[in-house]
Amino acid sequence: MRFQRCTAVLFGATLAFPVLTGVAATATADWVVGGCYGGQLTTTNVPGSGSGGMNTNVTGGLTDCGSAQLPDVTGGMLNISYPFNIVTGSSSGTGAGGNPAGGTIAWSDGSVSVVSGDWVTSPVGQNAISTLGVSSGPGAGQQIVLGTRQIANAGSVGGGSGGAGVVLVINALFR
């Protein structure tokens, strides 16, 4: 009798395991619906622009892209800008919170997504995560979460980390 109970419990647990792991895998798969897994961006300060006297533009390529939402897209060109604080010599969004940013992503298939959200800068050698919502174009109503790492700082006004430099794209995940 004891052997039969143990067998029934083990058999039940074996049947439940694939169901539980399947639920977890599905929840993760639904969150990320593709993305880009490389690229490089350049940040440049634009004096005389923005309400604080200077904006920082972020431009460059997203590479190695793939998504069911954008089946013919293999890459894109990101072009956004955010305010740069000329008083402190850095962007207001270094670290958590980010800078209010807006711009576009021109996809390799010729389509364009309009994006806005929080762009987070980081000191050289550190990672940052920025979240941009897509308001129109491919992916409208979705978000793009960008993982980046600043790899060079070209010496911005005051030496701040939000100024001119080179940023490596770790990934840009669509959700």
GROMACS .gro file of N, CA and C in nm:
model
  525
    1MET      N    1   0.082  -0.118   0.000
    1MET     CA    2   0.000   0.000   0.000
    1MET      C    3   0.088   0.126   0.000
    2ARG      N    4   0.192   0.130   0.084
    2ARG     CA    5   0.280   0.245   0.090
    2ARG      C    6   0.348   0.267  -0.046
    3PHE      N    7   0.392   0.162  -0.112
    3PHE     CA    8   0.456   0.171  -0.243
    3PHE      C    9   0.360   0.232  -0.346
    4GLN      N   10   0.232   0.194  -0.342
    4GLN     CA   11   0.134   0.246  -0.438
    4GLN      C   12   0.110   0.396  -0.417
    5ARG      N   13   0.104   0.439  -0.290
    5ARG     CA   14   0.086   0.583  -0.263
    5ARG      C   15   0.205   0.664  -0.313
    6CYS      N   16   0.326   0.617  -0.287
    6CYS     CA   17   0.445   0.688  -0.333
    6CYS      C   18   0.450   0.695  -0.484
    7THR      N   19   0.413   0.587  -0.549
    7THR     CA   20   0.412   0.583  -0.695
    7THR      C   21   0.310   0.682  -0.749
    8ALA      N   22   0.193   0.688  -0.687
    8ALA     CA   23   0.088   0.780  -0.732
    8ALA      C   24   0.133   0.926  -0.715
    9VAL      N   25   0.198   0.958  -0.603
    9VAL     CA   26   0.246   1.094  -0.579
    9VAL      C   27   0.354   1.130  -0.680
   10LEU      N   28   0.450   1.040  -0.703
   10LEU     CA   29   0.557   1.067  -0.799
   10LEU      C   30   0.501   1.080  -0.940
   11PHE      N   31   0.407   0.995  -0.978
   11PHE     CA   32   0.346   1.001  -1.111
   11PHE      C   33   0.271   1.133  -1.129
   12GLY      N   34   0.197   1.176  -1.026
   12GLY     CA   35   0.125   1.303  -1.032
   12GLY      C   36   0.220   1.421  -1.044
   13ALA      N   37   0.329   1.418  -0.970
   13ALA     CA   38   0.427   1.526  -0.976
   13ALA      C   39   0.494   1.531  -1.113
   14THR      N   40   0.521   1.414  -1.171
   14THR     CA   41   0.581   1.408  -1.304
   14THR      C   42   0.488   1.468  -1.408
   15LEU      N   43   0.359   1.444  -1.397
   15LEU     CA   44   0.264   1.502  -1.492
   15LEU      C   45   0.251   1.652  -1.473
   16ALA      N   46   0.259   1.700  -1.349
   16ALA     CA   47   0.243   1.842  -1.321
   16ALA      C   48   0.365   1.923  -1.363
   17PHE      N   49   0.485   1.864  -1.360
   17PHE     CA   50   0.607   1.938  -1.389
   17PHE      C   51   0.606   2.003  -1.528
   18PRO      N   52   0.574   1.930  -1.637
   18PRO     CA   53   0.573   1.997  -1.767
   18PRO      C   54   0.469   2.109  -1.776
   19VAL      N   55   0.357   2.093  -1.709
   19VAL     CA   56   0.255   2.197  -1.711
   19VAL      C   57   0.307   2.322  -1.643
   20LEU      N   58   0.371   2.308  -1.528
   20LEU     CA   59   0.423   2.424  -1.455
   20LEU      C   60   0.536   2.491  -1.531
   21THR      N   61   0.629   2.413  -1.585
   21THR     CA   62   0.738   2.474  -1.659
   21THR      C   63   0.687   2.535  -1.789
   22GLY      N   64   0.586   2.479  -1.850
   22GLY     CA   65   0.528   2.535  -1.972
   22GLY      C   66   0.465   2.670  -1.947
   23VAL      N   67   0.401   2.688  -1.833
   23VAL     CA   68   0.340   2.816  -1.799
   23VAL      C   69   0.449   2.922  -1.782
   24ALA      N   70   0.556   2.888  -1.713
   24ALA     CA   71   0.664   2.984  -1.691
   24ALA      C   72   0.729   3.023  -1.823
   25ALA      N   73   0.752   2.927  -1.911
   25ALA     CA   74   0.815   2.955  -2.039
   25ALA      C   75   0.724   3.042  -2.125
   26THR      N   76   0.595   3.017  -2.122
   26THR     CA   77   0.502   3.096  -2.201
   26THR      C   78   0.497   3.240  -2.151
   27ALA      N   79   0.497   3.261  -2.021
   27ALA     CA   80   0.491   3.397  -1.967
   27ALA      C   81   0.614   3.476  -2.011
   28THR      N   82   0.731   3.415  -2.010
   28THR     CA   83   0.853   3.482  -2.053
   28THR      C   84   0.848   3.510  -2.203
   29ALA      N   85   0.805   3.413  -2.282
   29ALA     CA   86   0.800   3.431  -2.427
   29ALA      C   87   0.703   3.542  -2.466
   30ASP      N   88   0.593   3.557  -2.395
   30ASP     CA   89   0.497   3.662  -2.426
   30ASP      C   90   0.554   3.800  -2.397
   31TRP      N   91   0.643   3.811  -2.299
   31TRP     CA   92   0.697   3.940  -2.261
   31TRP      C   93   0.790   3.993  -2.370
   32VAL      N   94   0.881   3.913  -2.420
   32VAL     CA   95   0.973   3.955  -2.523
   32VAL      C   96   0.924   3.899  -2.656
   33VAL      N   97   0.897   3.988  -2.751
   33VAL     CA   98   0.845   3.944  -2.880
   33VAL      C   99   0.945   3.974  -2.992
   34GLY      N  100   1.071   3.960  -2.963
   34GLY     CA  101   1.177   3.983  -3.061
   34GLY      C  102   1.265   4.097  -3.017
   35GLY      N  103   1.359   4.131  -3.102
   35GLY     CA  104   1.447   4.241  -3.068
   35GLY      C  105   1.567   4.251  -3.159
   36CYS      N  106   1.658   4.338  -3.121
   36CYS     CA  107   1.784   4.357  -3.190
   36CYS      C  108   1.894   4.324  -3.089
   37TYR      N  109   1.999   4.262  -3.137
   37TYR     CA  110   2.100   4.210  -3.045
   37TYR      C  111   2.240   4.264  -3.075
   38GLY      N  112   2.245   4.387  -3.120
   38GLY     CA  113   2.374   4.451  -3.144
   38GLY      C  114   2.353   4.591  -3.199
   39GLY      N  115   2.464   4.659  -3.218
   39GLY     CA  116   2.460   4.793  -3.274
   39GLY      C  117   2.550   4.887  -3.198
   40GLN      N  118   2.562   5.007  -3.253
   40GLN     CA  119   2.644   5.110  -3.189
   40GLN      C  120   2.578   5.245  -3.211
   41LEU      N  121   2.577   5.326  -3.108
   41LEU     CA  122   2.516   5.458  -3.112
   41LEU      C  123   2.621   5.563  -3.082
   42THR      N  124   2.600   5.683  -3.135
   42THR     CA  125   2.688   5.796  -3.105
   42THR      C  126   2.604   5.903  -3.039
   43THR      N  127   2.654   5.958  -2.930
   43THR     CA  128   2.586   6.069  -2.864
   43THR      C  129   2.664   6.196  -2.891
   44THR      N  130   2.592   6.301  -2.930
   44THR     CA  131   2.655   6.430  -2.956
   44THR      C  132   2.573   6.540  -2.891
   45ASN      N  133   2.643   6.640  -2.837
   45ASN     CA  134   2.576   6.756  -2.779
   45ASN      C  135   2.550   6.859  -2.888
   46VAL      N  136   2.432   6.920  -2.883
   46VAL     CA  137   2.394   7.021  -2.981
   46VAL      C  138   2.370   7.152  -2.908
   47PRO      N  139   2.472   7.241  -2.901
   47PRO     CA  140   2.455   7.369  -2.833
   47PRO      C  141   2.347   7.454  -2.900
   48GLY      N  142   2.280   7.535  -2.820
   48GLY     CA  143   2.177   7.623  -2.871
   48GLY      C  144   2.044   7.557  -2.896
   49SER      N  145   2.028   7.433  -2.853
   49SER     CA  146   1.902   7.362  -2.873
   49SER      C  147   1.840   7.330  -2.738
   50GLY      N  148   1.715   7.297  -2.737
   50GLY     CA  149   1.648   7.257  -2.614
   50GLY      C  150   1.624   7.372  -2.518
   51SER      N  151   1.541   7.347  -2.417
   51SER     CA  152   1.505   7.454  -2.322
   51SER      C  153   1.621   7.490  -2.230
   52GLY      N  154   1.715   7.400  -2.205
   52GLY     CA  155   1.828   7.429  -2.118
   52GLY      C  156   1.949   7.479  -2.193
   53GLY      N  157   1.933   7.506  -2.323
   53GLY     CA  158   2.045   7.556  -2.402
   53GLY      C  159   2.123   7.449  -2.476
   54MET      N  160   2.096   7.322  -2.449
   54MET     CA  161   2.167   7.216  -2.519
   54MET      C  162   2.088   7.085  -2.511
   55ASN      N  163   2.084   7.013  -2.621
   55ASN     CA  164   2.028   6.878  -2.625
   55ASN      C  165   2.138   6.780  -2.658
   56THR      N  166   2.118   6.656  -2.624
   56THR     CA  167   2.206   6.548  -2.666
   56THR      C  168   2.129   6.463  -2.765
   57ASN      N  169   2.190   6.440  -2.882
   57ASN     CA  170   2.130   6.353  -2.982
   57ASN      C  171   2.197   6.216  -2.973
   58VAL      N  172   2.115   6.112  -2.986
   58VAL     CA  173   2.163   5.975  -2.988
   58VAL      C  174   2.124   5.918  -3.123
   59THR      N  175   2.225   5.880  -3.203
   59THR     CA  176   2.199   5.825  -3.336
   59THR      C  177   2.284   5.703  -3.360
   60GLY      N  178   2.234   5.612  -3.440
   60GLY     CA  179   2.314   5.496  -3.477
   60GLY      C  180   2.229   5.376  -3.509
   61GLY      N  181   2.299   5.268  -3.537
   61GLY     CA  182   2.234   5.149  -3.588
   61GLY      C  183   2.202   5.044  -3.483
   62LEU      N  184   2.087   4.980  -3.504
   62LEU     CA  185   2.048   4.860  -3.430
   62LEU      C  186   2.066   4.745  -3.529
   63THR      N  187   2.134   4.638  -3.489
   63THR     CA  188   2.164   4.529  -3.581
   63THR      C  189   2.113   4.396  -3.528
   64ASP      N  190   2.119   4.295  -3.612
   64ASP     CA  191   2.081   4.157  -3.576
   64ASP      C  192   1.940   4.152  -3.520
   65CYS      N  193   1.845   4.214  -3.591
   65CYS     CA  194   1.706   4.222  -3.544
   65CYS      C  195   1.622   4.108  -3.599
   66GLY      N  196   1.524   4.067  -3.521
   66GLY     CA  197   1.428   3.967  -3.563
   66GLY      C  198   1.306   3.969  -3.474
   67SER      N  199   1.187   3.968  -3.536
   67SER     CA  200   1.063   3.972  -3.460
   67SER      C  201   0.948   3.930  -3.550
   68ALA      N  202   0.852   3.860  -3.492
   68ALA     CA  203   0.731   3.825  -3.566
   68ALA      C  204   0.653   3.951  -3.601
   69GLN      N  205   0.663   4.057  -3.520
   69GLN     CA  206   0.594   4.182  -3.548
   69GLN      C  207   0.656   4.256  -3.667
   70LEU      N  208   0.785   4.241  -3.686
   70LEU     CA  209   0.857   4.306  -3.795
   70LEU      C  210   0.935   4.200  -3.873
   71PRO      N  211   0.863   4.114  -3.949
   71PRO     CA  212   0.926   3.997  -4.008
   71PRO      C  213   1.036   4.026  -4.110
   72ASP      N  214   1.032   4.138  -4.179
   72ASP     CA  215   1.132   4.168  -4.281
   72ASP      C  216   1.240   4.263  -4.232
   73VAL      N  217   1.243   4.292  -4.103
   73VAL     CA  218   1.338   4.388  -4.046
   73VAL      C  219   1.462   4.314  -3.996
   74THR      N  220   1.579   4.362  -4.041
   74THR     CA  221   1.706   4.306  -3.993
   74THR      C  222   1.787   4.407  -3.913
   75GLY      N  223   1.744   4.534  -3.917
   75GLY     CA  224   1.815   4.639  -3.845
   75GLY      C  225   1.734   4.767  -3.846
   76GLY      N  226   1.789   4.870  -3.785
   76GLY     CA  227   1.721   4.999  -3.781
   76GLY      C  228   1.817   5.110  -3.742
   77MET      N  229   1.776   5.233  -3.768
   77MET     CA  230   1.854   5.351  -3.731
   77MET      C  231   1.777   5.430  -3.626
   78LEU      N  232   1.833   5.436  -3.505
   78LEU     CA  233   1.773   5.510  -3.395
   78LEU      C  234   1.818   5.656  -3.403
   79ASN      N  235   1.725   5.747  -3.382
   79ASN     CA  236   1.757   5.890  -3.380
   79ASN      C  237   1.667   5.956  -3.276
   80ILE      N  238   1.722   5.982  -3.156
   80ILE     CA  239   1.645   6.046  -3.049
   80ILE      C  240   1.725   6.162  -2.992
   81SER      N  241   1.658   6.248  -2.917
   81SER     CA  242   1.729   6.354  -2.845
   81SER      C  243   1.666   6.373  -2.708
   82TYR      N  244   1.749   6.425  -2.617
   82TYR     CA  245   1.705   6.454  -2.481
   82TYR      C  246   1.779   6.576  -2.429
   83PRO      N  247   1.724   6.645  -2.327
   83PRO     CA  248   1.788   6.766  -2.275
   83PRO      C  249   1.918   6.735  -2.199
   84PHE      N  250   2.015   6.822  -2.217
   84PHE     CA  251   2.144   6.813  -2.149
   84PHE      C  252   2.153   6.933  -2.055
   85ASN      N  253   2.195   6.911  -1.932
   85ASN     CA  254   2.202   7.017  -1.831
   85ASN      C  255   2.338   7.086  -1.841
   86ILE      N  256   2.341   7.206  -1.901
   86ILE     CA  257   2.470   7.274  -1.921
   86ILE      C  258   2.527   7.330  -1.792
   87VAL      N  259   2.445   7.346  -1.690
   87VAL     CA  260   2.494   7.398  -1.562
   87VAL      C  261   2.582   7.295  -1.492
   88THR      N  262   2.537   7.170  -1.487
   88THR     CA  263   2.615   7.065  -1.418
   88THR      C  264   2.709   6.991  -1.512
   89GLY      N  265   2.693   7.010  -1.643
   89GLY     CA  266   2.780   6.942  -1.737
   89GLY      C  267   2.745   6.797  -1.757
   90SER      N  268   2.624   6.759  -1.725
   90SER     CA  269   2.582   6.621  -1.748
   90SER      C  270   2.434   6.618  -1.780
   91SER      N  271   2.389   6.504  -1.822
   91SER     CA  272   2.247   6.489  -1.848
   91SER      C  273   2.176   6.469  -1.716
   92SER      N  274   2.052   6.510  -1.710
   92SER     CA  275   1.976   6.497  -1.586
   92SER      C  276   1.939   6.354  -1.556
   93GLY      N  277   1.955   6.265  -1.652
   93GLY     CA  278   1.907   6.129  -1.635
   93GLY      C  279   2.014   6.024  -1.616
   94THR      N  280   2.131   6.062  -1.567
   94THR     CA  281   2.232   5.963  -1.538
   94THR      C  282   2.181   5.874  -1.425
   95GLY      N  283   2.178   5.746  -1.448
   95GLY     CA  284   2.126   5.653  -1.348
   95GLY      C  285   1.977   5.633  -1.362
   96ALA      N  286   1.913   5.600  -1.253
   96ALA     CA  287   1.770   5.567  -1.256
   96ALA      C  288   1.686   5.689  -1.293
   97GLY      N  289   1.576   5.665  -1.360
   97GLY     CA  290   1.485   5.773  -1.397
   97GLY      C  291   1.496   5.811  -1.542
   98GLY      N  292   1.611   5.851  -1.585
   98GLY     CA  293   1.633   5.882  -1.724
   98GLY      C  294   1.593   6.023  -1.764
   99ASN      N  295   1.619   6.053  -1.890
   99ASN     CA  296   1.588   6.180  -1.952
   99ASN      C  297   1.464   6.164  -2.037
  100PRO      N  298   1.376   6.264  -2.042
  100PRO     CA  299   1.263   6.256  -2.133
  100PRO      C  300   1.315   6.268  -2.276
  101ALA      N  301   1.301   6.162  -2.353
  101ALA     CA  302   1.358   6.156  -2.487
  101ALA      C  303   1.249   6.127  -2.590
  102GLY      N  304   1.276   6.167  -2.713
  102GLY     CA  305   1.183   6.139  -2.822
  102GLY      C  306   1.256   6.134  -2.954
  103GLY      N  307   1.199   6.059  -3.048
  103GLY     CA  308   1.262   6.049  -3.179
  103GLY      C  309   1.199   5.939  -3.263
  104THR      N  310   1.282   5.879  -3.348
  104THR     CA  311   1.233   5.777  -3.441
  104THR      C  312   1.330   5.659  -3.451
  105ILE      N  313   1.276   5.549  -3.501
  105ILE     CA  314   1.358   5.436  -3.545
  105ILE      C  315   1.316   5.408  -3.689
  106ALA      N  316   1.409   5.426  -3.783
  106ALA     CA  317   1.385   5.394  -3.924
  106ALA      C  318   1.431   5.250  -3.946
  107TRP      N  319   1.336   5.161  -3.972
  107TRP     CA  320   1.365   5.018  -3.986
  107TRP      C  321   1.418   4.986  -4.125
  108SER      N  322   1.489   4.876  -4.137
  108SER     CA  323   1.552   4.837  -4.264
  108SER      C  324   1.451   4.808  -4.375
  109ASP      N  325   1.325   4.786  -4.342
  109ASP     CA  326   1.224   4.763  -4.446
  109ASP      C  327   1.160   4.893  -4.495
  110GLY      N  328   1.209   5.008  -4.448
  110GLY     CA  329   1.157   5.138  -4.490
  110GLY      C  330   1.051   5.197  -4.398
  111SER      N  331   1.001   5.122  -4.303
  111SER     CA  332   0.900   5.173  -4.210
  111SER      C  333   0.968   5.253  -4.099
  112VAL      N  334   0.889   5.337  -4.030
  112VAL     CA  335   0.942   5.423  -3.924
  112VAL      C  336   0.852   5.415  -3.801
  113SER      N  337   0.912   5.396  -3.686
  113SER     CA  338   0.841   5.398  -3.557
  113SER      C  339   0.877   5.527  -3.484
  114VAL      N  340   0.775   5.595  -3.431
  114VAL     CA  341   0.796   5.714  -3.349
  114VAL      C  342   0.801   5.667  -3.203
  115VAL      N  343   0.907   5.706  -3.131
  115VAL     CA  344   0.930   5.658  -2.994
  115VAL      C  345   0.949   5.774  -2.898
  116SER      N  346   0.913   5.750  -2.773
  116SER     CA  347   0.941   5.846  -2.665
  116SER      C  348   0.944   5.771  -2.534
  117GLY      N  349   1.013   5.828  -2.438
  117GLY     CA  350   1.023   5.763  -2.307
  117GLY      C  351   1.142   5.815  -2.232
  118ASP      N  352   1.202   5.730  -2.153
  118ASP     CA  353   1.315   5.769  -2.068
  118ASP      C  354   1.444   5.708  -2.120
  119TRP      N  355   1.540   5.794  -2.155
  119TRP     CA  356   1.672   5.749  -2.198
  119TRP      C  357   1.766   5.764  -2.080
  120VAL      N  358   1.827   5.654  -2.039
  120VAL     CA  359   1.916   5.654  -1.924
  120VAL      C  360   2.060   5.650  -1.973
  121THR      N  361   2.142   5.743  -1.924
  121THR     CA  362   2.283   5.746  -1.960
  121THR      C  363   2.363   5.675  -1.850
  122SER      N  364   2.487   5.643  -1.883
  122SER     CA  365   2.572   5.579  -1.784
  122SER      C  366   2.715   5.627  -1.801
  123PRO      N  367   2.795   5.622  -1.695
  123PRO     CA  368   2.937   5.653  -1.709
  123PRO      C  369   3.005   5.548  -1.797
  124VAL      N  370   3.121   5.581  -1.851
  124VAL     CA  371   3.195   5.489  -1.936
  124VAL      C  372   3.215   5.356  -1.863
  125GLY      N  373   3.188   5.247  -1.935
  125GLY     CA  374   3.208   5.114  -1.882
  125GLY      C  375   3.092   5.058  -1.802
  126GLN      N  376   2.985   5.135  -1.787
  126GLN     CA  377   2.870   5.086  -1.712
  126GLN      C  378   2.749   5.071  -1.803
  127ASN      N  379   2.659   4.981  -1.763
  127ASN     CA  380   2.538   4.953  -1.840
  127ASN      C  381   2.424   5.043  -1.798
  128ALA      N  382   2.330   5.063  -1.890
  128ALA     CA  383   2.208   5.139  -1.863
  128ALA      C  384   2.092   5.070  -1.934
  129ILE      N  385   1.973   5.089  -1.881
  129ILE     CA  386   1.852   5.035  -1.944
  129ILE      C  387   1.755   5.150  -1.964
  130SER      N  388   1.713   5.168  -2.089
  130SER     CA  389   1.620   5.274  -2.126
  130SER      C  390   1.494   5.212  -2.184
  131THR      N  391   1.379   5.273  -2.155
  131THR     CA  392   1.251   5.222  -2.205
  131THR      C  393   1.184   5.329  -2.290
  132LEU      N  394   1.156   5.293  -2.415
  132LEU     CA  395   1.089   5.384  -2.507
  132LEU      C  396   0.957   5.321  -2.552
  133GLY      N  397   0.849   5.397  -2.544
  133GLY     CA  398   0.720   5.353  -2.594
  133GLY      C  399   0.708   5.387  -2.742
  134VAL      N  400   0.642   5.302  -2.819
  134VAL     CA  401   0.621   5.327  -2.961
  134VAL      C  402   0.481   5.386  -2.978
  135SER      N  403   0.474   5.512  -3.023
  135SER     CA  404   0.343   5.579  -3.035
  135SER      C  405   0.281   5.563  -3.173
  136SER      N  406   0.363   5.543  -3.277
  136SER     CA  407   0.307   5.519  -3.410
  136SER      C  408   0.408   5.442  -3.495
  137GLY      N  409   0.358   5.385  -3.602
  137GLY     CA  410   0.442   5.303  -3.688
  137GLY      C  411   0.446   5.160  -3.637
  138PRO      N  412   0.535   5.078  -3.692
  138PRO     CA  413   0.546   4.939  -3.649
  138PRO      C  414   0.571   4.929  -3.498
  139GLY      N  415   0.496   4.843  -3.433
  139GLY     CA  416   0.510   4.824  -3.289
  139GLY      C  417   0.430   4.923  -3.206
  140ALA      N  418   0.341   5.002  -3.269
  140ALA     CA  419   0.263   5.102  -3.194
  140ALA      C  420   0.193   5.035  -3.077
  141GLY      N  421   0.201   5.099  -2.961
  141GLY     CA  422   0.143   5.045  -2.839
  141GLY      C  423   0.237   4.952  -2.763
  142GLN      N  424   0.352   4.921  -2.820
  142GLN     CA  425   0.451   4.835  -2.756
  142GLN      C  426   0.561   4.922  -2.695
  143GLN      N  427   0.656   4.856  -2.632
  143GLN     CA  428   0.774   4.923  -2.578
  143GLN      C  429   0.899   4.859  -2.635
  144ILE      N  430   1.006   4.937  -2.641
  144ILE     CA  431   1.138   4.886  -2.674
  144ILE      C  432   1.227   4.916  -2.554
  145VAL      N  433   1.285   4.812  -2.497
  145VAL     CA  434   1.373   4.825  -2.381
  145VAL      C  435   1.515   4.805  -2.431
  146LEU      N  436   1.597   4.910  -2.420
  146LEU     CA  437   1.732   4.907  -2.472
  146LEU      C  438   1.833   4.890  -2.361
  147GLY      N  439   1.917   4.790  -2.373
  147GLY     CA  440   2.031   4.771  -2.284
  147GLY      C  441   2.154   4.826  -2.354
  148THR      N  442   2.221   4.923  -2.293
  148THR     CA  443   2.337   4.986  -2.355
  148THR      C  444   2.454   4.993  -2.258
  149ARG      N  445   2.572   5.017  -2.314
  149ARG     CA  446   2.694   5.037  -2.235
  149ARG      C  447   2.775   5.147  -2.302
  150GLN      N  448   2.803   5.254  -2.228
  150GLN     CA  449   2.885   5.360  -2.284
  150GLN      C  450   3.029   5.311  -2.288
  151ILE      N  451   3.090   5.315  -2.408
  151ILE     CA  452   3.226   5.262  -2.422
  151ILE      C  453   3.331   5.371  -2.444
  152ALA      N  454   3.287   5.495  -2.471
  152ALA     CA  455   3.382   5.606  -2.484
  152ALA      C  456   3.309   5.736  -2.459
  153ASN      N  457   3.380   5.831  -2.400
  153ASN     CA  458   3.325   5.964  -2.377
  153ASN      C  459   3.419   6.063  -2.447
  154ALA      N  460   3.364   6.137  -2.542
  154ALA     CA  461   3.447   6.227  -2.623
  154ALA      C  462   3.473   6.361  -2.556
  155GLY      N  463   3.436   6.375  -2.430
  155GLY     CA  464   3.464   6.500  -2.359
  155GLY      C  465   3.354   6.602  -2.379
  156SER      N  466   3.246   6.582  -2.311
  156SER     CA  467   3.134   6.675  -2.322
  156SER      C  468   3.158   6.798  -2.238
  157VAL      N  469   3.068   6.895  -2.248
  157VAL     CA  470   3.077   7.016  -2.167
  157VAL      C  471   3.078   6.974  -2.020
  158GLY      N  472   3.180   7.009  -1.946
  158GLY     CA  473   3.189   6.974  -1.805
  158GLY      C  474   3.227   6.829  -1.781
  159GLY      N  475   3.249   6.750  -1.887
  159GLY     CA  476   3.292   6.611  -1.872
  159GLY      C  477   3.183   6.517  -1.826
  160GLY      N  478   3.058   6.556  -1.837
  160GLY     CA  479   2.949   6.470  -1.789
  160GLY      C  480   2.931   6.346  -1.873
  161SER      N  481   2.874   6.244  -1.813
  161SER     CA  482   2.857   6.117  -1.881
  161SER      C  483   2.745   6.120  -1.983
  162GLY      N  484   2.660   6.221  -1.980
  162GLY     CA  485   2.550   6.225  -2.075
  162GLY      C  486   2.585   6.293  -2.205
  163GLY      N  487   2.709   6.335  -2.221
  163GLY     CA  488   2.747   6.410  -2.340
  163GLY      C  489   2.795   6.322  -2.452
  164ALA      N  490   2.885   6.378  -2.532
  164ALA     CA  491   2.931   6.312  -2.653
  164ALA      C  492   3.006   6.184  -2.620
  165GLY      N  493   2.979   6.080  -2.696
  165GLY     CA  494   3.049   5.954  -2.674
  165GLY      C  495   2.996   5.844  -2.763
  166VAL      N  496   3.042   5.723  -2.738
  166VAL     CA  497   3.002   5.606  -2.814
  166VAL      C  498   2.934   5.508  -2.719
  167VAL      N  499   2.820   5.456  -2.762
  167VAL     CA  500   2.740   5.365  -2.680
  167VAL      C  501   2.719   5.235  -2.756
  168LEU      N  502   2.751   5.123  -2.693
  168LEU     CA  503   2.730   4.991  -2.750
  168LEU      C  504   2.589   4.944  -2.717
  169VAL      N  505   2.517   4.891  -2.816
  169VAL     CA  506   2.385   4.836  -2.792
  169VAL      C  507   2.402   4.689  -2.755
  170ILE      N  508   2.364   4.654  -2.633
  170ILE     CA  509   2.368   4.515  -2.589
  170ILE      C  510   2.247   4.442  -2.647
  171ASN      N  511   2.129   4.500  -2.629
  171ASN     CA  512   2.007   4.448  -2.692
  171ASN      C  513   1.899   4.555  -2.688
  172ALA      N  514   1.803   4.538  -2.776
  172ALA     CA  515   1.684   4.624  -2.780
  172ALA      C  516   1.566   4.529  -2.792
  173LEU      N  517   1.498   4.503  -2.681
  173LEU     CA  518   1.393   4.400  -2.678
  173LEU      C  519   1.257   4.462  -2.695
  174PHE      N  520   1.175   4.404  -2.783
  174PHE     CA  521   1.040   4.452  -2.806
  174PHE      C  522   0.946   4.381  -2.710
  175ARG      N  523   0.859   4.457  -2.645
  175ARG     CA  524   0.758   4.394  -2.558
  175ARG      C  525   0.630   4.472  -2.565
   0.00000   0.00000   0.00000
